[in-house]
mmCIF file of C-alpha atoms in Angstrom:
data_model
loop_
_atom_site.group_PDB
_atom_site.id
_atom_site.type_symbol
_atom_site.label_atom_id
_atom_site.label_comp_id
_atom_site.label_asym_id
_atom_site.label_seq_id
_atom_site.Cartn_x
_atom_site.Cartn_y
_atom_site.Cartn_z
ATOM 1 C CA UNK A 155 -4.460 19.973 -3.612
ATOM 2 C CA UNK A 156 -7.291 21.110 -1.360
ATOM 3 C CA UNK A 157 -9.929 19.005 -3.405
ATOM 4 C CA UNK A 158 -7.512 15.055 -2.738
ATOM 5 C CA UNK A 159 -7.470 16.541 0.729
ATOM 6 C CA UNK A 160 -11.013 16.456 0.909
ATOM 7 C CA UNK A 161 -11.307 13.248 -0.939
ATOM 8 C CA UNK A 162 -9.319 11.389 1.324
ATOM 9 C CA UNK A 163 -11.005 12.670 4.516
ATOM 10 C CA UNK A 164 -14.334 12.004 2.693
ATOM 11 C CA UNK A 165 -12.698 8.247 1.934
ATOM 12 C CA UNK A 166 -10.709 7.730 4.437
ATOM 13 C CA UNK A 167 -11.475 4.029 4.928
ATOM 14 C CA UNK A 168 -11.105 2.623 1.537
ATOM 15 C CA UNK A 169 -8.628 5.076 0.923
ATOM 16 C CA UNK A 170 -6.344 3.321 4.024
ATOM 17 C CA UNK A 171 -7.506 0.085 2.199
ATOM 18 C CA UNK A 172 -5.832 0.572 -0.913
ATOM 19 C CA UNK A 173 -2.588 1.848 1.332
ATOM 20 C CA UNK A 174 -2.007 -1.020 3.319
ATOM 21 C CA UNK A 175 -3.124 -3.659 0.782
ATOM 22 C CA UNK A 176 -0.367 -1.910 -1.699
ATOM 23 C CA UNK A 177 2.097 -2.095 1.243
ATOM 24 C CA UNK A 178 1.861 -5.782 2.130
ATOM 25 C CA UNK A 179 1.804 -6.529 -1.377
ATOM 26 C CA UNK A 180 5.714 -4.624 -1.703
ATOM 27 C CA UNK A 181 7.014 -6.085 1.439
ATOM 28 C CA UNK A 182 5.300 -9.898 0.621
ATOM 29 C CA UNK A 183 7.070 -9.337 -2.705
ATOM 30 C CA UNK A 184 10.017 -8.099 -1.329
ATOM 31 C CA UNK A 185 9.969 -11.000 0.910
ATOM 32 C CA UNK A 186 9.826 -13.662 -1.655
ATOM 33 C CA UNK A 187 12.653 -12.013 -4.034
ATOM 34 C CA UNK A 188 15.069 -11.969 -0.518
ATOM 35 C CA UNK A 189 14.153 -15.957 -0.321
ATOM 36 C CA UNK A 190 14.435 -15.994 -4.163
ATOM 37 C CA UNK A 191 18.270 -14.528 -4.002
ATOM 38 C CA UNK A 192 19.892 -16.104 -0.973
ATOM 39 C CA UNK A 193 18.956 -19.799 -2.725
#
C-alpha cells in the first residue's frame, strides 16, 4: 500500500490525468445514454 502511495505522489500529475479524463468520459457517457432514454 505504502509503495501506490509513493507512486502517486511521485506521479501525481499524470496520475490526476488519467482521473479526470476517466471521469468526464463516465459522466459524457452518462450524459448521452440520459438523452438516449428520454427520446
Amino acid at each position: 500500500m505504502a509503495a501506490l502511495v509513493d507512486f502517486v505522489v511521485d506521479h501525481w500529475l499524470p496520475v490526476s490525468l488519467v482521473v479526470l479524463t476517466a471521469l468526464a468520459i463516465a459522466y459524457i457517457t452518462a450524459k448521452h445514454k440520459a438523452l438516449f432514454y428520454k427520446e
